[in-house]
């Protein structure tokens, strides 16, 4: 019997090893070749694609078009599936890959008709830009063709790899519009519903300015001085109107950046820091690259991160200037109220499924944009992404800029989602300006716009916009809160600004020193001091001390919270979760009512900080949940709910409530959720949570700084670029996880390529070549 068991065990082991061998063997067939020679009809001169130990792509070419080809070749080899998802997501074409499970998402995206818009815009671009996109697409397709075998994602889905086209690069840029600006028009939608249900005074109360204001000119918006509006009593038609509602918070698509002038650096050059906050998955969104090419006889070198699918260096430096972005959150969308007489028409979008059949989607259009019902009334969405100036190739002009003045001149014409451009140069200058598409209409509105008030200036990009160059104190900062003056705020509007706590903390940190190095900026990027939560810490301790004996262990944890989002802090977890539950219970009735209208407070939850403190301090009876007899009881109830939820999620052992475990960083490949057996192969290693919202070190379980960039133009030997993932999307590639542990350890990972270990040479078809093997 024992022999049989041993033989069975050995057989299972052999079969398991064989299966593993087959899987790895199949995967290895789709690994790209990193060395060799090839030829192409699509290049004018020799192009080399080299890679260093991190897999950073170094492209050498004699023209910008050939450099675009080389970058496309590298993207096609390393990131094609990611690019495919980006274009399909923006176009509403994921159902062709994933079937009916993706239909609702595709319908949501087809609402914007971005495939049609991309095709139209490509035809309108200057001839030089069309050629550049053509070169890039050729590089992508030839890089993909070199591999020879489809990647495992296509094997699992059974889908074919469709060639890359020029308009697909525009769809990738549109994918960033969707990521960065959807919250703007969804926030407006929520405010329209709140106005319908509770009146304009409630909208003003909920969206009042916070005390955390960090505009570059120091201006303040007027504080809310009216009385707290009464919250209507329970609607008899909604028996659970006061049931506890957990209000999700929309992830703050944003970023930090700041800069100092040369008077605050040892070298005399300006210094820039930029870390863009986005969802993090495998592969990470950015791709490290250096482009070397010639323009008018002059050598150009640009180093930074690219977005796979597009031919540009998005954030980086040409050693004369360095630039970075944070999301601008200007008001770039309006909902236009329609009536029975408004002109509308229907179109049918066909959504293709894997079996080749199509699913029709009926869409209503108007002269102002696509139409959607909000609480039973029709509204048209006028959004900057629907305009002809939304996307272009002018971002590439930064590669030739020599000074910050050059960059400021370029900023107004660039077709990207509007960003806070932060730029420095080797001469010691530093500047800020909004870069990207801004509608020309001059009266933005967070509530519905009447047809009679609709402005034809929506068709024009705003060219006149504020900027700040070389402030007297030598310091500039942005963090998704209001940057413009209070006066300019009336012109450009609030598209969902952050509170300003993060920006204020960055500003204050910059004012603590008189000289900075790259290491200083790296330290500030990792600043996780919980300044924003200190009033909540005081409130919670006060509540706990009302029953000090029963709450003894919680009081000890809160008292020793370290005032930071530190991995070992239990007290931070308690304070952070307590704030969430106080907001949840205070706004449960409103959230329940909005849910019956298909709405939510999700997109305005981060606005609620000033309002919740007024409610806590004034304790109006109409806002008291009937579950409780007093506001003190309601605040205690919020802590009881905090403990219940932590116990449910992480068990009763309080040691498991350390912030590093509760906010653990888990960066996953999309397929690992559907196929958990592949998670060890596909996912990044888990890391203890460090950082949170409302502080410079922004981090959630799968969200945070998607890169960390620090540079002084002219002194790039110490420049930094850290990324939470590797270059390649192939799990067997040596570059799949390269750089991840350095990111976790807060290392000063070099921006510039290190020793080059691989090289592909592509020559024009007319020259002699040896095929890539």
Coordinates of N, CA, C and O in Angstrom, one line a residue, residues 206-355:
X206 N -22.4 71.6 1.0 CA -21.5 70.4 0.8 C -20.2 70.7 0.1 O -19.3 70.0 0.2
X207 N -20.2 71.8 -0.7 CA -19.0 72.0 -1.6 C -18.3 73.3 -1.1 O -17.5 73.8 -1.9
X208 N -18.5 73.7 0.1 CA -17.8 74.9 0.6 C -16.3 74.7 0.6 O -15.8 73.6 0.8
X209 N -15.5 75.8 0.5 CA -14.1 75.7 0.5 C -13.5 75.2 1.8 O -14.1 75.5 2.9
X210 N -12.5 74.4 1.8 CA -11.9 73.9 3.0 C -10.8 75.0 3.5 O -10.5 75.9 2.8
X211 N -10.4 74.8 4.7 CA -9.3 75.6 5.3 C -8.0 75.3 4.7 O -7.0 76.1 4.8
X212 N -7.9 74.2 4.0 CA -6.6 73.8 3.4 C -6.6 74.3 2.0 O -6.8 73.6 1.0
X213 N -6.2 75.6 1.9 CA -6.1 76.2 0.6 C -4.6 76.6 0.3 O -4.0 77.1 1.2
X214 N -4.1 76.2 -0.8 CA -2.7 76.3 -1.1 C -2.4 76.9 -2.5 O -1.5 76.4 -3.2
X215 N -3.2 77.9 -2.9 CA -3.0 78.5 -4.2 C -1.6 79.1 -4.2 O -1.1 79.6 -3.2
X216 N -1.0 79.2 -5.4 CA 0.3 79.7 -5.5 C 0.4 81.2 -5.1 O 1.5 81.7 -4.6
X217 N -0.7 82.0 -5.3 CA -0.6 83.4 -4.9 C -1.1 83.6 -3.4 O -1.2 84.7 -3.0
X218 N -1.4 82.5 -2.7 CA -1.9 82.6 -1.4 C -3.3 83.1 -1.2 O -3.8 83.3 0.0
X219 N -4.1 83.3 -2.3 CA -5.4 83.7 -2.2 C -6.4 82.7 -1.5 O -6.1 81.5 -1.6
X220 N -7.4 83.2 -0.9 CA -8.4 82.3 -0.2 C -9.8 82.5 -0.8 O -10.1 83.7 -1.1
X221 N -10.5 81.4 -0.9 CA -11.9 81.6 -1.3 C -12.8 81.9 -0.1 O -12.4 81.5 1.1
X222 N -13.8 82.6 -0.3 CA -14.7 83.0 0.9 C -15.2 81.8 1.6 O -15.7 80.8 1.0
X223 N -15.2 81.8 2.9 CA -15.7 80.7 3.7 C -17.3 80.7 3.7 O -17.9 81.7 3.5
X224 N -17.8 79.6 3.9 CA -19.3 79.4 4.0 C -19.8 80.0 5.3 O -19.3 79.7 6.4
X225 N -20.7 80.9 5.2 CA -21.2 81.6 6.4 C -22.7 81.4 6.7 O -23.2 81.9 7.7
X226 N -23.4 80.7 5.8 CA -24.8 80.5 6.0 C -25.1 79.4 7.0 O -24.2 78.7 7.4
X227 N -26.3 79.3 7.4 CA -26.7 78.2 8.4 C -26.6 76.9 7.7 O -26.7 76.8 6.5
X228 N -26.5 75.8 8.5 CA -26.5 74.5 8.0 C -27.9 74.2 7.5 O -28.9 74.4 8.2
X229 N -28.1 73.8 6.3 CA -29.5 73.5 5.8 C -30.0 72.3 6.5 O -29.3 71.4 7.0
X230 N -31.3 72.3 6.7 CA -32.0 71.1 7.4 C -32.0 70.0 6.4 O -32.3 70.1 5.2
X231 N -31.8 68.8 7.0 CA -31.9 67.6 6.2 C -33.3 67.1 6.4 O -33.8 66.9 7.5
X232 N -34.0 66.8 5.3 CA -35.4 66.4 5.3 C -35.5 65.1 6.1 O -34.6 64.2 6.0
X233 N -36.6 65.0 6.8 CA -36.8 63.7 7.6 C -37.1 62.5 6.6 O -37.2 62.7 5.4
X234 N -37.1 61.4 7.3 CA -37.1 60.1 6.5 C -38.3 60.1 5.5 O -39.4 60.5 5.9
X235 N -38.0 59.7 4.3 CA -39.1 59.5 3.3 C -39.8 58.2 3.6 O -39.2 57.1 3.6
X236 N -41.1 58.3 3.8 CA -41.9 57.0 4.1 C -41.7 56.0 3.1 O -41.9 54.8 3.4
X237 N -41.5 56.4 1.8 CA -41.4 55.4 0.7 C -40.0 54.7 0.8 O -39.8 53.7 0.1
X238 N -39.1 55.1 1.7 CA -37.8 54.5 1.8 C -37.6 54.1 3.2 O -37.0 54.8 4.0
X239 N -38.1 52.9 3.6 CA -38.0 52.5 5.0 C -36.6 52.4 5.6 O -36.4 52.5 6.8
X240 N -35.6 52.1 4.7 CA -34.3 52.0 5.1 C -33.5 53.2 4.9 O -32.2 53.2 4.7
X241 N -34.1 54.4 4.8 CA -33.5 55.6 4.4 C -32.4 56.0 5.4 O -31.4 56.7 5.0
X242 N -32.4 55.5 6.6 CA -31.4 55.9 7.6 C -30.5 54.7 7.9 O -29.7 54.7 8.9
X243 N -30.6 53.6 7.1 CA -29.7 52.5 7.3 C -28.3 53.0 7.0 O -28.1 53.9 6.2
X244 N -27.4 52.3 7.7 CA -26.0 52.7 7.6 C -25.5 52.5 6.2 O -25.5 51.4 5.6
X245 N -25.0 53.6 5.5 CA -24.5 53.5 4.2 C -23.0 53.6 4.1 O -22.5 54.6 4.7
X246 N -22.3 52.7 3.5 CA -20.9 52.9 3.3 C -20.7 53.6 2.0 O -21.0 53.1 0.9
X247 N -20.2 54.9 2.1 CA -20.1 55.7 0.9 C -18.7 55.5 0.3 O -17.7 55.9 1.0
X248 N -18.6 54.9 -0.8 CA -17.3 54.7 -1.5 C -16.7 56.1 -1.8 O -17.4 57.1 -2.1
X249 N -15.4 56.2 -1.8 CA -14.7 57.4 -2.2 C -14.1 57.2 -3.5 O -13.4 56.2 -3.8
X250 N -14.2 58.1 -4.4 CA -13.6 58.0 -5.7 C -12.1 58.2 -5.6 O -11.6 59.1 -4.9
X251 N -11.3 57.3 -6.2 CA -9.9 57.5 -6.1 C -9.4 58.8 -6.7 O -9.9 59.2 -7.8
X252 N -8.6 59.5 -6.0 CA -8.1 60.8 -6.4 C -7.1 60.7 -7.5 O -5.9 60.6 -7.2
X253 N -7.5 60.7 -8.8 CA -6.6 60.7 -9.9 C -5.9 62.0 -9.9 O -6.4 63.0 -10.2
X254 N -4.6 62.0 -9.5 CA -4.0 63.2 -9.3 C -2.5 63.1 -9.3 O -2.0 62.4 -10.1
X255 N -1.8 63.8 -8.4 CA -0.4 63.7 -8.4 C 0.2 64.8 -7.5 O -0.5 65.7 -7.2
X256 N 1.5 64.7 -7.2 CA 2.2 65.8 -6.6 C 3.3 66.3 -7.6 O 3.9 65.5 -8.3
X257 N 3.5 67.6 -7.6 CA 4.7 68.1 -8.2 C 5.1 69.4 -7.5 O 4.3 70.1 -7.0
X258 N 6.4 69.6 -7.5 CA 6.9 70.9 -7.0 C 8.2 71.2 -7.6 O 8.8 70.3 -8.3
X259 N 8.7 72.4 -7.4 CA 9.9 72.8 -8.0 C 10.5 74.0 -7.2 O 9.8 74.7 -6.6
X260 N 11.9 74.1 -7.3 CA 12.5 75.2 -6.7 C 13.4 75.8 -7.8 O 13.9 75.1 -8.7
X261 N 13.7 77.1 -7.7 CA 14.6 77.8 -8.6 C 16.0 77.5 -8.2 O 16.3 77.0 -7.1
X262 N 16.9 78.0 -9.1 CA 18.4 77.7 -8.9 C 18.9 78.3 -7.6 O 20.0 77.9 -7.1
X263 N 18.3 79.3 -7.0 CA 18.8 79.9 -5.8 C 18.7 79.0 -4.6 O 19.3 79.2 -3.6
X264 N 17.9 77.9 -4.8 CA 17.8 76.9 -3.7 C 18.4 75.6 -4.0 O 18.1 74.6 -3.3
X265 N 19.3 75.5 -5.0 CA 20.0 74.3 -5.3 C 21.5 74.6 -5.3 O 22.0 75.7 -5.5
X266 N 22.3 73.6 -5.1 CA 23.8 73.7 -5.1 C 24.3 74.0 -6.5 O 25.3 74.7 -6.6
X267 N 23.6 73.5 -7.5 CA 24.1 73.7 -8.8 C 23.7 75.0 -9.5 O 24.3 75.3 -10.5
X268 N 22.7 75.6 -9.0 CA 22.2 76.8 -9.7 C 21.1 76.5 -10.7 O 20.5 77.4 -11.3
X269 N 20.9 75.2 -11.0 CA 19.8 74.8 -11.9 C 18.5 74.6 -11.1 O 18.5 74.4 -9.9
X270 N 17.4 74.8 -11.8 CA 16.1 74.5 -11.2 C 16.0 73.0 -10.9 O 16.6 72.2 -11.6
X271 N 15.2 72.6 -9.9 CA 15.0 71.2 -9.6 C 13.5 70.9 -9.5 O 12.8 71.7 -8.9
X272 N 13.1 69.8 -10.1 CA 11.7 69.4 -10.2 C 11.5 68.0 -9.6 O 12.4 67.2 -9.6
X273 N 10.3 67.9 -8.9 CA 9.9 66.6 -8.4 C 8.5 66.4 -9.0 O 7.7 67.3 -9.1
X274 N 8.2 65.1 -9.4 CA 6.9 64.8 -9.9 C 6.6 63.3 -9.6 O 7.4 62.5 -9.9
X275 N 5.4 63.1 -9.0 CA 4.9 61.7 -8.8 C 3.5 61.7 -9.1 O 2.7 62.4 -8.4
X276 N 3.1 61.0 -10.1 CA 1.7 60.9 -10.6 C 1.0 59.8 -10.0 O 1.4 58.6 -10.0
X277 N -0.2 60.1 -9.4 CA -1.0 59.1 -8.6 C -2.0 58.5 -9.5 O -3.0 59.2 -9.9
X278 N -1.9 57.2 -9.7 CA -2.9 56.5 -10.6 C -3.1 55.1 -10.0 O -2.3 54.7 -9.1
X279 N -4.1 54.4 -10.6 CA -4.2 53.0 -10.2 C -3.0 52.2 -10.7 O -2.4 52.5 -11.7
X280 N -2.6 51.2 -9.9 CA -1.4 50.5 -10.2 C -1.8 49.0 -10.4 O -2.5 48.4 -9.6
X281 N -1.3 48.5 -11.6 CA -1.6 47.1 -11.9 C -0.3 46.6 -12.6 O 0.7 47.3 -12.7
X282 N -0.4 45.4 -13.0 CA 0.8 44.8 -13.7 C 0.3 44.6 -15.2 O -0.7 44.0 -15.5
X283 N 1.1 45.1 -16.1 CA 2.3 46.0 -15.9 C 1.9 47.4 -15.5 O 0.8 47.8 -15.7
X284 N 2.8 48.1 -14.8 CA 2.6 49.5 -14.4 C 2.4 50.3 -15.7 O 2.8 50.0 -16.8
X285 N 1.7 51.4 -15.6 CA 1.2 52.2 -16.7 C 2.4 52.8 -17.5 O 2.3 52.9 -18.8
X286 N 3.5 53.2 -16.9 CA 4.5 53.9 -17.6 C 5.6 53.0 -18.1 O 5.8 51.9 -17.5
X287 N 6.4 53.5 -19.0 CA 7.5 52.7 -19.7 C 8.7 53.6 -19.8 O 8.6 54.6 -20.5
X288 N 9.8 53.2 -19.2 CA 11.0 54.0 -19.2 C 11.6 54.0 -20.6 O 11.7 52.9 -21.2
X289 N 12.0 55.1 -21.0 CA 12.7 55.2 -22.4 C 13.6 56.4 -22.5 O 13.4 57.5 -21.8
X290 N 14.5 56.3 -23.4 CA 15.4 57.5 -23.8 C 15.4 57.5 -25.3 O 15.7 56.5 -25.9
X291 N 15.1 58.7 -25.8 CA 15.1 58.9 -27.3 C 16.3 59.7 -27.6 O 16.5 60.8 -27.1
X292 N 17.1 59.2 -28.6 CA 18.3 60.0 -29.1 C 18.1 60.1 -30.6 O 18.0 59.1 -31.3
X293 N 17.9 61.4 -31.1 CA 17.7 61.6 -32.5 C 18.3 63.0 -32.9 O 18.7 63.7 -32.0
X294 N 18.2 63.3 -34.2 CA 18.7 64.5 -34.7 C 17.6 65.4 -35.3 O 16.8 64.9 -36.0
X295 N 17.7 66.7 -35.0 CA 16.7 67.7 -35.6 C 17.6 68.8 -36.1 O 18.3 69.5 -35.3
X296 N 17.5 69.1 -37.4 CA 18.2 70.2 -38.0 C 19.7 70.2 -37.7 O 20.3 71.2 -37.4
X297 N 20.2 69.0 -37.7 CA 21.6 68.8 -37.5 C 22.0 68.8 -36.0 O 23.2 68.6 -35.7
X298 N 21.1 69.0 -35.1 CA 21.4 69.1 -33.7 C 20.9 67.8 -33.0 O 19.8 67.3 -33.2
X299 N 21.8 67.3 -32.1 CA 21.4 66.0 -31.4 C 20.5 66.4 -30.3 O 20.6 67.4 -29.6
X300 N 19.5 65.5 -30.1 CA 18.5 65.6 -29.1 C 18.4 64.4 -28.3 O 18.4 63.3 -28.8
X301 N 18.4 64.5 -26.9 CA 18.3 63.4 -26.0 C 17.2 63.7 -25.0 O 17.2 64.7 -24.3
X302 N 16.2 62.8 -25.0 CA 15.0 62.9 -24.1 C 14.9 61.7 -23.3 O 14.8 60.6 -23.8
X303 N 14.8 61.8 -22.0 CA 14.8 60.7 -21.1 C 13.6 60.8 -20.1 O 13.4 61.9 -19.5
X304 N 12.8 59.8 -19.9 CA 11.7 59.9 -19.0 C 10.8 58.6 -19.1 O 11.3 57.5 -19.4
X305 N 9.5 58.9 -19.0 CA 8.6 57.8 -19.1 C 7.6 58.1 -20.2 O 7.2 59.2 -20.5
X306 N 7.3 57.0 -21.0 CA 6.3 57.1 -22.1 C 5.1 56.3 -21.6 O 5.1 55.5 -20.7
X307 N 4.0 56.6 -22.4 CA 2.7 55.8 -22.2 C 2.6 54.8 -23.3 O 2.4 55.3 -24.5
X308 N 2.7 53.5 -23.1 CA 2.7 52.6 -24.2 C 1.4 52.8 -25.0 O 0.3 52.8 -24.5
X309 N 1.6 53.0 -26.3 CA 0.5 53.3 -27.2 C 0.6 54.7 -27.8 O 0.0 55.0 -28.8
X310 N 1.5 55.5 -27.2 CA 1.7 56.9 -27.7 C 3.2 57.1 -27.9 O 4.0 56.6 -27.2
X311 N 3.6 58.0 -28.9 CA 5.0 58.1 -29.3 C 5.7 59.2 -28.5 O 6.8 59.6 -28.9
X312 N 5.2 59.7 -27.4 CA 5.8 60.8 -26.7 C 6.5 60.3 -25.4 O 6.1 59.3 -24.8
X313 N 7.4 61.1 -24.9 CA 7.9 61.1 -23.5 C 7.0 62.0 -22.7 O 6.9 63.2 -23.0
X314 N 6.2 61.4 -21.8 CA 5.1 62.1 -21.1 C 5.7 63.0 -20.1 O 5.4 64.2 -20.0
X315 N 6.6 62.5 -19.2 CA 7.3 63.2 -18.2 C 8.8 62.9 -18.3 O 9.1 61.7 -18.4
X316 N 9.6 63.9 -18.3 CA 11.0 63.7 -18.4 C 11.8 65.0 -18.6 O 11.4 66.1 -18.2
X317 N 12.9 64.8 -19.3 CA 13.9 65.9 -19.4 C 14.7 65.7 -20.7 O 15.0 64.6 -21.1
X318 N 15.1 66.9 -21.3 CA 16.0 66.9 -22.4 C 17.4 67.4 -22.0 O 18.2 67.8 -22.8
X319 N 17.6 67.5 -20.7 CA 18.8 68.0 -20.1 C 18.9 69.6 -20.2 O 19.9 70.1 -19.7
X320 N 17.9 70.2 -20.8 CA 17.8 71.7 -20.8 C 16.7 72.1 -19.9 O 16.7 73.1 -19.2
X321 N 15.5 71.4 -20.1 CA 14.4 71.6 -19.2 C 14.0 70.2 -18.6 O 14.4 69.2 -19.2
X322 N 13.2 70.2 -17.6 CA 12.6 69.0 -17.0 C 11.2 69.4 -16.7 O 10.9 70.5 -16.2
X323 N 10.2 68.4 -17.0 CA 8.8 68.8 -16.8 C 8.1 67.6 -16.2 O 8.5 66.4 -16.3
X324 N 7.0 67.9 -15.5 CA 6.1 66.9 -14.9 C 4.7 67.5 -14.8 O 4.5 68.7 -14.9
X325 N 3.8 66.6 -14.4 CA 2.4 67.0 -14.4 C 1.7 66.5 -13.2 O 2.0 65.5 -12.6
X326 N 0.6 67.3 -12.8 CA -0.4 66.8 -11.9 C -1.8 67.1 -12.6 O -1.9 68.1 -13.4
X327 N -2.8 66.3 -12.3 CA -4.1 66.6 -12.9 C -4.6 68.0 -12.5 O -4.6 68.3 -11.3
X328 N -5.1 68.7 -13.5 CA -5.5 70.1 -13.2 C -6.8 70.3 -12.5 O -7.0 71.3 -11.8
X329 N -7.8 69.4 -12.7 CA -9.1 69.5 -12.1 C -9.8 70.9 -12.4 O -10.6 71.3 -11.5
X330 N -9.5 71.5 -13.5 CA -10.4 72.7 -13.9 C -11.7 72.1 -14.3 O -11.8 70.9 -14.7
X331 N -12.7 73.0 -14.4 CA -14.0 72.5 -14.8 C -14.1 72.4 -16.3 O -14.1 73.4 -17.1
X332 N -14.0 71.2 -16.9 CA -14.0 71.0 -18.3 C -15.2 70.3 -18.8 O -15.2 69.7 -19.9
X333 N -16.3 70.4 -18.1 CA -17.6 69.7 -18.5 C -18.8 70.4 -18.0 O -18.7 71.0 -16.9
X334 N -19.8 70.4 -18.8 CA -21.1 71.0 -18.4 C -22.2 70.1 -18.8 O -22.2 69.5 -19.9
X335 N -23.3 69.9 -18.0 CA -24.5 69.2 -18.3 C -25.5 70.3 -18.8 O -25.8 71.2 -18.0
X336 N -26.0 70.1 -20.0 CA -27.0 71.1 -20.6 C -28.4 70.5 -20.4 O -28.7 69.4 -21.0
X337 N -29.2 71.3 -19.8 CA -30.6 70.8 -19.5 C -31.4 70.9 -20.8 O -31.5 72.0 -21.5
X338 N -32.1 69.8 -21.2 CA -32.9 69.8 -22.5 C -34.4 69.8 -22.1 O -34.7 69.4 -21.0
X339 N -35.2 70.2 -23.0 CA -36.6 70.1 -22.9 C -37.2 69.4 -24.0 O -36.5 68.9 -24.9
X340 N -38.6 69.3 -24.1 CA -39.3 68.6 -25.1 C -39.0 69.1 -26.5 O -39.1 68.4 -27.5
X341 N -38.6 70.4 -26.6 CA -38.4 71.0 -27.9 C -36.9 70.9 -28.4 O -36.6 71.2 -29.5
X342 N -36.1 70.4 -27.5 CA -34.6 70.3 -27.9 C -34.4 69.3 -29.0 O -35.0 68.2 -29.0
X343 N -33.6 69.7 -29.9 CA -33.3 68.8 -31.1 C -32.3 67.7 -30.6 O -31.2 67.9 -30.1
X344 N -32.8 66.4 -30.8 CA -32.0 65.3 -30.5 C -32.2 64.2 -31.7 O -33.1 64.3 -32.4
X345 N -31.3 63.3 -31.8 CA -31.4 62.2 -32.8 C -30.7 61.0 -32.2 O -29.9 61.0 -31.3
X346 N -31.1 59.9 -32.8 CA -30.6 58.6 -32.4 C -29.5 58.0 -33.3 O -29.6 58.2 -34.5
X347 N -28.5 57.4 -32.7 CA -27.5 56.6 -33.5 C -27.4 55.2 -32.9 O -27.7 55.1 -31.7
X348 N -27.0 54.3 -33.7 CA -26.8 52.9 -33.1 C -25.4 52.5 -33.2 O -24.8 52.5 -34.3
X349 N -24.8 52.2 -32.1 CA -23.4 51.7 -32.0 C -23.5 50.2 -32.0 O -24.3 49.6 -31.2
X350 N -22.7 49.5 -32.8 CA -22.6 48.1 -32.8 C -21.4 47.6 -32.0 O -20.3 47.9 -32.3
X351 N -21.7 46.8 -30.9 CA -20.6 46.3 -30.0 C -20.3 44.9 -30.4 O -21.2 44.0 -30.3
X352 N -19.1 44.6 -30.8 CA -18.8 43.3 -31.3 C -18.5 42.3 -30.2 O -17.8 42.7 -29.2
X353 N -18.9 41.1 -30.3 CA -18.7 40.0 -29.3 C -17.6 39.0 -29.9 O -17.3 39.1 -31.1
X354 N -17.1 38.2 -29.0 CA -16.0 37.3 -29.5 C -16.4 36.4 -30.6 O -15.6 36.0 -31.5
X355 N -17.7 36.0 -30.7 CA -18.1 35.1 -31.8 C -18.4 35.8 -33.1 O -18.9 35.2 -34.1

